[in-house]
Tab-separated table of C-alpha atoms in Angstrom:
chain	number	residue	atom	x	y	z
A	12	MET	CA	-65.111	-42.863	-68.718
A	13	THR	CA	-63.719	-39.428	-69.402
A	14	THR	CA	-61.543	-37.672	-66.847
A	15	GLU	CA	-62.839	-34.291	-67.988
A	16	LYS	CA	-64.917	-32.195	-65.589
A	17	VAL	CA	-68.631	-32.859	-66.025
A	18	THR	CA	-70.728	-29.743	-66.647
A	19	VAL	CA	-74.346	-29.058	-67.597
A	20	LYS	CA	-73.160	-28.982	-71.224
A	21	THR	CA	-71.724	-32.473	-70.747
A	22	PHE	CA	-75.219	-33.709	-69.903
A	23	LEU	CA	-76.560	-32.337	-73.196
A	24	LYS	CA	-73.666	-33.823	-75.171
A	25	MET	CA	-74.187	-37.216	-73.537
A	26	LYS	CA	-77.826	-37.251	-74.606
A	27	GLN	CA	-76.861	-36.278	-78.146
A	28	ARG	CA	-74.328	-39.133	-78.238
A	29	GLY	CA	-76.749	-41.615	-76.710
A	30	GLU	CA	-74.599	-42.114	-73.617
A	31	LYS	CA	-76.390	-42.941	-70.380
A	32	ILE	CA	-75.951	-40.560	-67.443
A	33	ALA	CA	-75.228	-42.013	-63.995
A	34	VAL	CA	-76.316	-40.046	-60.926
A	35	LEU	CA	-76.015	-41.118	-57.289
A	36	THR	CA	-76.605	-39.345	-54.008
A	37	ALA	CA	-73.951	-38.569	-51.430
A	38	TYR	CA	-74.003	-36.619	-48.205
A	39	ASP	CA	-70.413	-36.826	-46.957
A	40	PHE	CA	-66.851	-36.308	-48.171
A	41	PHE	CA	-65.679	-39.927	-48.351
A	42	THR	CA	-68.727	-41.324	-50.133
A	43	ALA	CA	-68.533	-38.476	-52.643
A	44	LYS	CA	-64.809	-39.128	-53.124
A	45	ILE	CA	-65.448	-42.772	-53.974
A	46	LEU	CA	-68.277	-41.939	-56.382
A	47	ASP	CA	-66.164	-39.289	-58.067
A	48	GLU	CA	-63.197	-41.633	-58.492
A	49	ILE	CA	-65.254	-44.466	-60.010
A	50	GLY	CA	-66.660	-42.105	-62.629
A	51	ILE	CA	-70.192	-41.205	-61.543
A	52	ASP	CA	-71.299	-38.358	-63.792
A	53	SER	CA	-73.201	-36.395	-61.167
A	54	ILE	CA	-73.615	-36.446	-57.397
A	55	LEU	CA	-76.949	-35.283	-56.012
A	56	VAL	CA	-76.848	-33.994	-52.471
A	57	GLY	CA	-80.418	-35.039	-51.916
A	58	ASP	CA	-82.936	-33.975	-49.326
A	59	SER	CA	-83.204	-37.753	-48.909
A	60	ALA	CA	-80.445	-37.148	-46.353
A	61	ASN	CA	-83.277	-36.398	-43.966
A	62	MET	CA	-84.326	-40.037	-44.153
A	63	VAL	CA	-81.129	-42.013	-44.725
A	64	PHE	CA	-78.767	-39.802	-42.680
A	65	TYR	CA	-80.997	-38.314	-39.974
A	66	GLY	CA	-83.608	-41.081	-39.723
A	67	ALA	CA	-86.700	-38.985	-40.452
A	68	LYS	CA	-89.819	-40.519	-41.999
A	69	ASP	CA	-89.795	-38.162	-44.996
A	70	THR	CA	-87.776	-35.354	-46.590
A	71	LEU	CA	-89.846	-32.423	-45.363
A	72	SER	CA	-88.071	-31.261	-42.220
A	73	ILE	CA	-84.479	-30.924	-43.425
A	74	SER	CA	-83.246	-27.322	-43.384
A	75	MET	CA	-81.241	-25.195	-45.783
A	76	ASP	CA	-78.385	-25.045	-43.285
A	77	GLN	CA	-78.251	-28.840	-43.148
A	78	MET	CA	-78.344	-29.120	-46.934
A	79	VAL	CA	-75.574	-26.557	-47.386
A	80	TYR	CA	-73.469	-28.365	-44.752
A	81	HIS	CA	-73.696	-31.681	-46.629
A	82	THR	CA	-73.116	-29.984	-49.975
A	83	GLN	CA	-69.912	-28.415	-48.697
A	84	ALA	CA	-68.576	-31.853	-47.760
A	85	VAL	CA	-69.520	-33.380	-51.100
A	86	SER	CA	-68.192	-30.552	-53.252
A	87	LYS	CA	-64.795	-30.738	-51.572
A	88	ALA	CA	-64.491	-34.341	-52.733
A	89	ALA	CA	-65.943	-34.031	-56.239
A	90	LYS	CA	-63.145	-33.179	-58.642
A	91	ARG	CA	-64.929	-34.446	-61.754
A	92	ALA	CA	-68.624	-35.073	-61.046
A	93	LEU	CA	-71.315	-32.429	-61.382
A	94	VAL	CA	-72.622	-31.612	-57.890
A	95	ILE	CA	-76.335	-30.801	-57.597
A	96	GLY	CA	-77.917	-29.373	-54.437
A	97	ASP	CA	-81.455	-30.488	-53.724
A	98	MET	CA	-83.626	-27.509	-52.747
A	99	PRO	CA	-85.446	-28.497	-49.522
A	100	PHE	CA	-89.132	-28.042	-48.781
A	101	LEU	CA	-90.201	-24.371	-48.493
A	102	SER	CA	-86.793	-23.063	-49.579
A	103	TYR	CA	-88.195	-22.045	-52.985
A	104	GLN	CA	-91.987	-22.365	-52.928
A	105	THR	CA	-92.574	-19.241	-50.808
A	106	SER	CA	-91.305	-16.668	-53.318
A	107	VAL	CA	-88.947	-16.218	-56.235
A	108	SER	CA	-86.666	-14.047	-54.096
A	109	ASP	CA	-86.422	-16.787	-51.443
A	110	ALA	CA	-85.611	-19.277	-54.184
A	111	ILE	CA	-82.798	-17.108	-55.535
A	112	LEU	CA	-81.265	-16.552	-52.105
A	113	ASN	CA	-81.438	-20.208	-51.109
A	114	ALA	CA	-80.320	-21.588	-54.459
A	115	GLY	CA	-77.456	-19.116	-54.394
A	116	ARG	CA	-76.334	-20.527	-51.061
A	117	PHE	CA	-75.857	-23.941	-52.664
A	118	LEU	CA	-73.414	-22.452	-55.160
A	119	LYS	CA	-71.807	-19.727	-53.060
A	120	GLU	CA	-71.483	-21.564	-49.738
A	121	GLY	CA	-71.935	-25.190	-50.722
A	122	GLY	CA	-69.814	-25.297	-53.856
A	123	ALA	CA	-72.539	-26.966	-55.925
A	124	HIS	CA	-72.769	-26.538	-59.695
A	125	GLY	CA	-76.553	-26.353	-59.816
A	126	VAL	CA	-79.764	-27.105	-57.929
A	127	LYS	CA	-82.726	-29.465	-58.274
A	128	ILE	CA	-86.272	-28.191	-57.846
A	129	GLU	CA	-89.424	-30.286	-57.552
A	130	GLY	CA	-92.571	-29.295	-59.428
A	131	GLY	CA	-94.027	-28.982	-62.886
A	132	MET	CA	-95.194	-26.069	-65.004
A	133	GLU	CA	-96.257	-24.135	-61.898
A	134	MET	CA	-92.557	-23.641	-61.090
A	135	LYS	CA	-91.674	-22.128	-64.473
A	136	ASP	CA	-91.285	-18.530	-63.260
A	137	THR	CA	-89.044	-19.558	-60.374
A	138	VAL	CA	-86.902	-21.790	-62.589
A	139	LYS	CA	-86.602	-19.118	-65.275
A	140	ARG	CA	-85.479	-16.496	-62.781
A	141	LEU	CA	-82.889	-18.778	-61.199
A	142	ILE	CA	-81.381	-19.486	-64.591
A	143	GLU	CA	-81.417	-15.785	-65.445
A	144	VAL	CA	-79.220	-15.049	-62.424
A	145	GLY	CA	-76.813	-17.844	-63.390
A	146	ILE	CA	-77.969	-20.854	-61.387
A	147	PRO	CA	-78.351	-24.085	-63.427
A	148	VAL	CA	-81.559	-25.976	-62.608
A	149	MET	CA	-82.468	-29.651	-62.817
A	150	GLY	CA	-86.225	-30.147	-62.840
A	151	HIS	CA	-88.088	-32.933	-61.041
A	152	ILE	CA	-91.586	-34.117	-61.951
A	153	GLY	CA	-93.777	-37.153	-61.322
A	154	MET	CA	-93.659	-38.494	-57.792
A	155	THR	CA	-92.190	-35.500	-55.967
A	156	PRO	CA	-91.410	-36.502	-52.361
A	157	GLN	CA	-91.948	-32.998	-50.967
A	158	SER	CA	-95.610	-33.372	-51.994
A	159	ILE	CA	-95.999	-36.666	-50.141
A	160	GLU	CA	-98.830	-35.352	-47.975
A	161	LYS	CA	-100.763	-34.179	-51.043
A	162	PHE	CA	-100.304	-37.539	-52.776
A	163	GLY	CA	-101.234	-39.459	-49.616
A	164	GLY	CA	-98.136	-41.636	-49.844
A	165	TYR	CA	-95.547	-42.749	-52.381
A	166	SER	CA	-97.320	-43.814	-55.584
A	167	VAL	CA	-96.888	-43.934	-59.340
A	168	GLN	CA	-97.934	-40.680	-61.033
A	169	GLY	CA	-99.231	-40.072	-64.546
A	170	LYS	CA	-101.227	-43.273	-64.932
A	171	ASP	CA	-104.342	-41.513	-66.276
A	172	GLU	CA	-104.454	-39.429	-69.453
A	173	LYS	CA	-104.977	-36.059	-67.774
A	174	LYS	CA	-102.025	-36.438	-65.398
A	175	ALA	CA	-99.849	-37.848	-68.166
A	176	GLU	CA	-100.586	-34.792	-70.334
A	177	TYR	CA	-99.761	-32.499	-67.411
A	178	LEU	CA	-96.376	-34.192	-66.906
A	179	LEU	CA	-95.511	-34.105	-70.612
A	180	GLU	CA	-96.461	-30.441	-70.902
A	181	SER	CA	-94.576	-29.628	-67.687
A	182	ALA	CA	-91.440	-31.276	-69.020
A	183	LYS	CA	-91.641	-29.232	-72.230
A	184	ILE	CA	-92.187	-25.986	-70.319
A	185	LEU	CA	-89.299	-26.689	-67.940
A	186	GLU	CA	-87.078	-27.312	-70.951
A	187	ASP	CA	-88.280	-24.075	-72.576
A	188	VAL	CA	-87.423	-21.962	-69.510
A	189	GLY	CA	-83.934	-23.439	-69.369
A	190	CYS	CA	-83.632	-26.576	-67.238
A	191	PHE	CA	-80.547	-28.574	-68.245
A	192	SER	CA	-82.174	-31.897	-67.297
A	193	ILE	CA	-85.312	-33.261	-65.634
A	194	VAL	CA	-85.760	-36.060	-63.096
A	195	LEU	CA	-88.719	-38.333	-63.857
A	196	GLU	CA	-89.743	-40.177	-60.700
A	197	CYS	CA	-92.223	-43.044	-60.440
A	198	ILE	CA	-94.080	-42.616	-63.703
A	199	PRO	CA	-95.073	-45.327	-66.222
A	200	ARG	CA	-92.267	-46.466	-68.523
A	201	GLU	CA	-94.132	-45.556	-71.715
A	202	LEU	CA	-94.785	-42.030	-70.454
A	203	ALA	CA	-91.147	-41.624	-69.467
A	204	LYS	CA	-90.125	-42.830	-72.925
A	205	LYS	CA	-92.483	-40.341	-74.586
A	206	ILE	CA	-91.208	-37.448	-72.480
A	207	THR	CA	-87.595	-38.432	-73.119
A	208	SER	CA	-88.067	-38.534	-76.885
A	209	SER	CA	-89.890	-35.179	-76.804
A	210	LEU	CA	-87.039	-33.290	-75.144
A	211	LYS	CA	-83.595	-32.138	-76.237
A	212	ILE	CA	-82.408	-32.061	-72.619
A	213	PRO	CA	-81.737	-35.360	-70.804
A	214	THR	CA	-84.200	-37.104	-68.522
A	215	ILE	CA	-82.937	-38.805	-65.363
A	216	GLY	CA	-85.198	-41.607	-64.225
A	217	ILE	CA	-85.908	-43.135	-60.842
A	218	GLY	CA	-88.589	-45.775	-60.970
A	219	ALA	CA	-89.463	-44.652	-64.495
A	220	GLY	CA	-88.128	-47.454	-66.661
A	221	LEU	CA	-85.035	-47.969	-68.786
A	222	ASP	CA	-85.741	-45.489	-71.587
A	223	CYS	CA	-84.660	-42.331	-69.747
A	224	ASP	CA	-81.319	-40.745	-70.669
A	225	GLY	CA	-79.928	-41.568	-67.241
A	226	GLN	CA	-80.754	-42.943	-63.832
A	227	VAL	CA	-80.501	-41.578	-60.292
A	228	LEU	CA	-80.502	-43.691	-57.159
A	229	VAL	CA	-79.979	-43.147	-53.452
A	230	VAL	CA	-76.574	-44.609	-52.632
A	231	ASN	CA	-77.831	-46.045	-49.338
A	232	ASP	CA	-80.441	-48.058	-51.232
A	233	ILE	CA	-77.823	-49.524	-53.581
A	234	LEU	CA	-75.672	-50.549	-50.618
A	235	GLY	CA	-78.625	-52.017	-48.728
A	236	LEU	CA	-78.151	-49.602	-45.841
A	237	TYR	CA	-81.727	-48.306	-45.735
A	238	GLU	CA	-84.500	-50.840	-45.286
A	239	GLU	CA	-87.343	-48.605	-44.107
A	240	PHE	CA	-88.488	-47.487	-47.575
């Protein structure tokens, strides 16, 4: 474990060196402090807070104000780890200008180092513009929880050839427009492996097998504190 500050460039260097990237969620100061001290590479202030912190059935109803509040607490504790703010539902889908203003709040008010956005190639213009104004972006494709109503529940994505091609192409496009990493959630292991080997930026898996460049988990799940999912 290095004591150096983790940045988006660190992620790229870790992939180049073949080092696995460890990402966990946190929503409060003391959890973030512990994760930072034990050497977690990145802390995601996830919209999963809506479920594991507020007791909601999904991630959809959490607000920007709530997300910024939790990000402020986490960023105060994180001296080493890269802090990523999770853009909540309808904070970026409505327009590029809304996306810039809300993503900017994560950095300006919350103290985050970047944001995570769900969606594939259809989000390329938004992602590109955020990066142009200086906001690092982590992509997120596959099973995207903010689309739970469209999917009809939590399920593995990319099992058929057409959807697999869409995810692979989306990953390449998100890399091309400047994402520094991409979360792959609930997709077949072989597809995740193919995407990972096709990209120069790191992939962070959750339910996507062991071949991704890193893994992300909800800290409450690891600790056995959330049994509803």
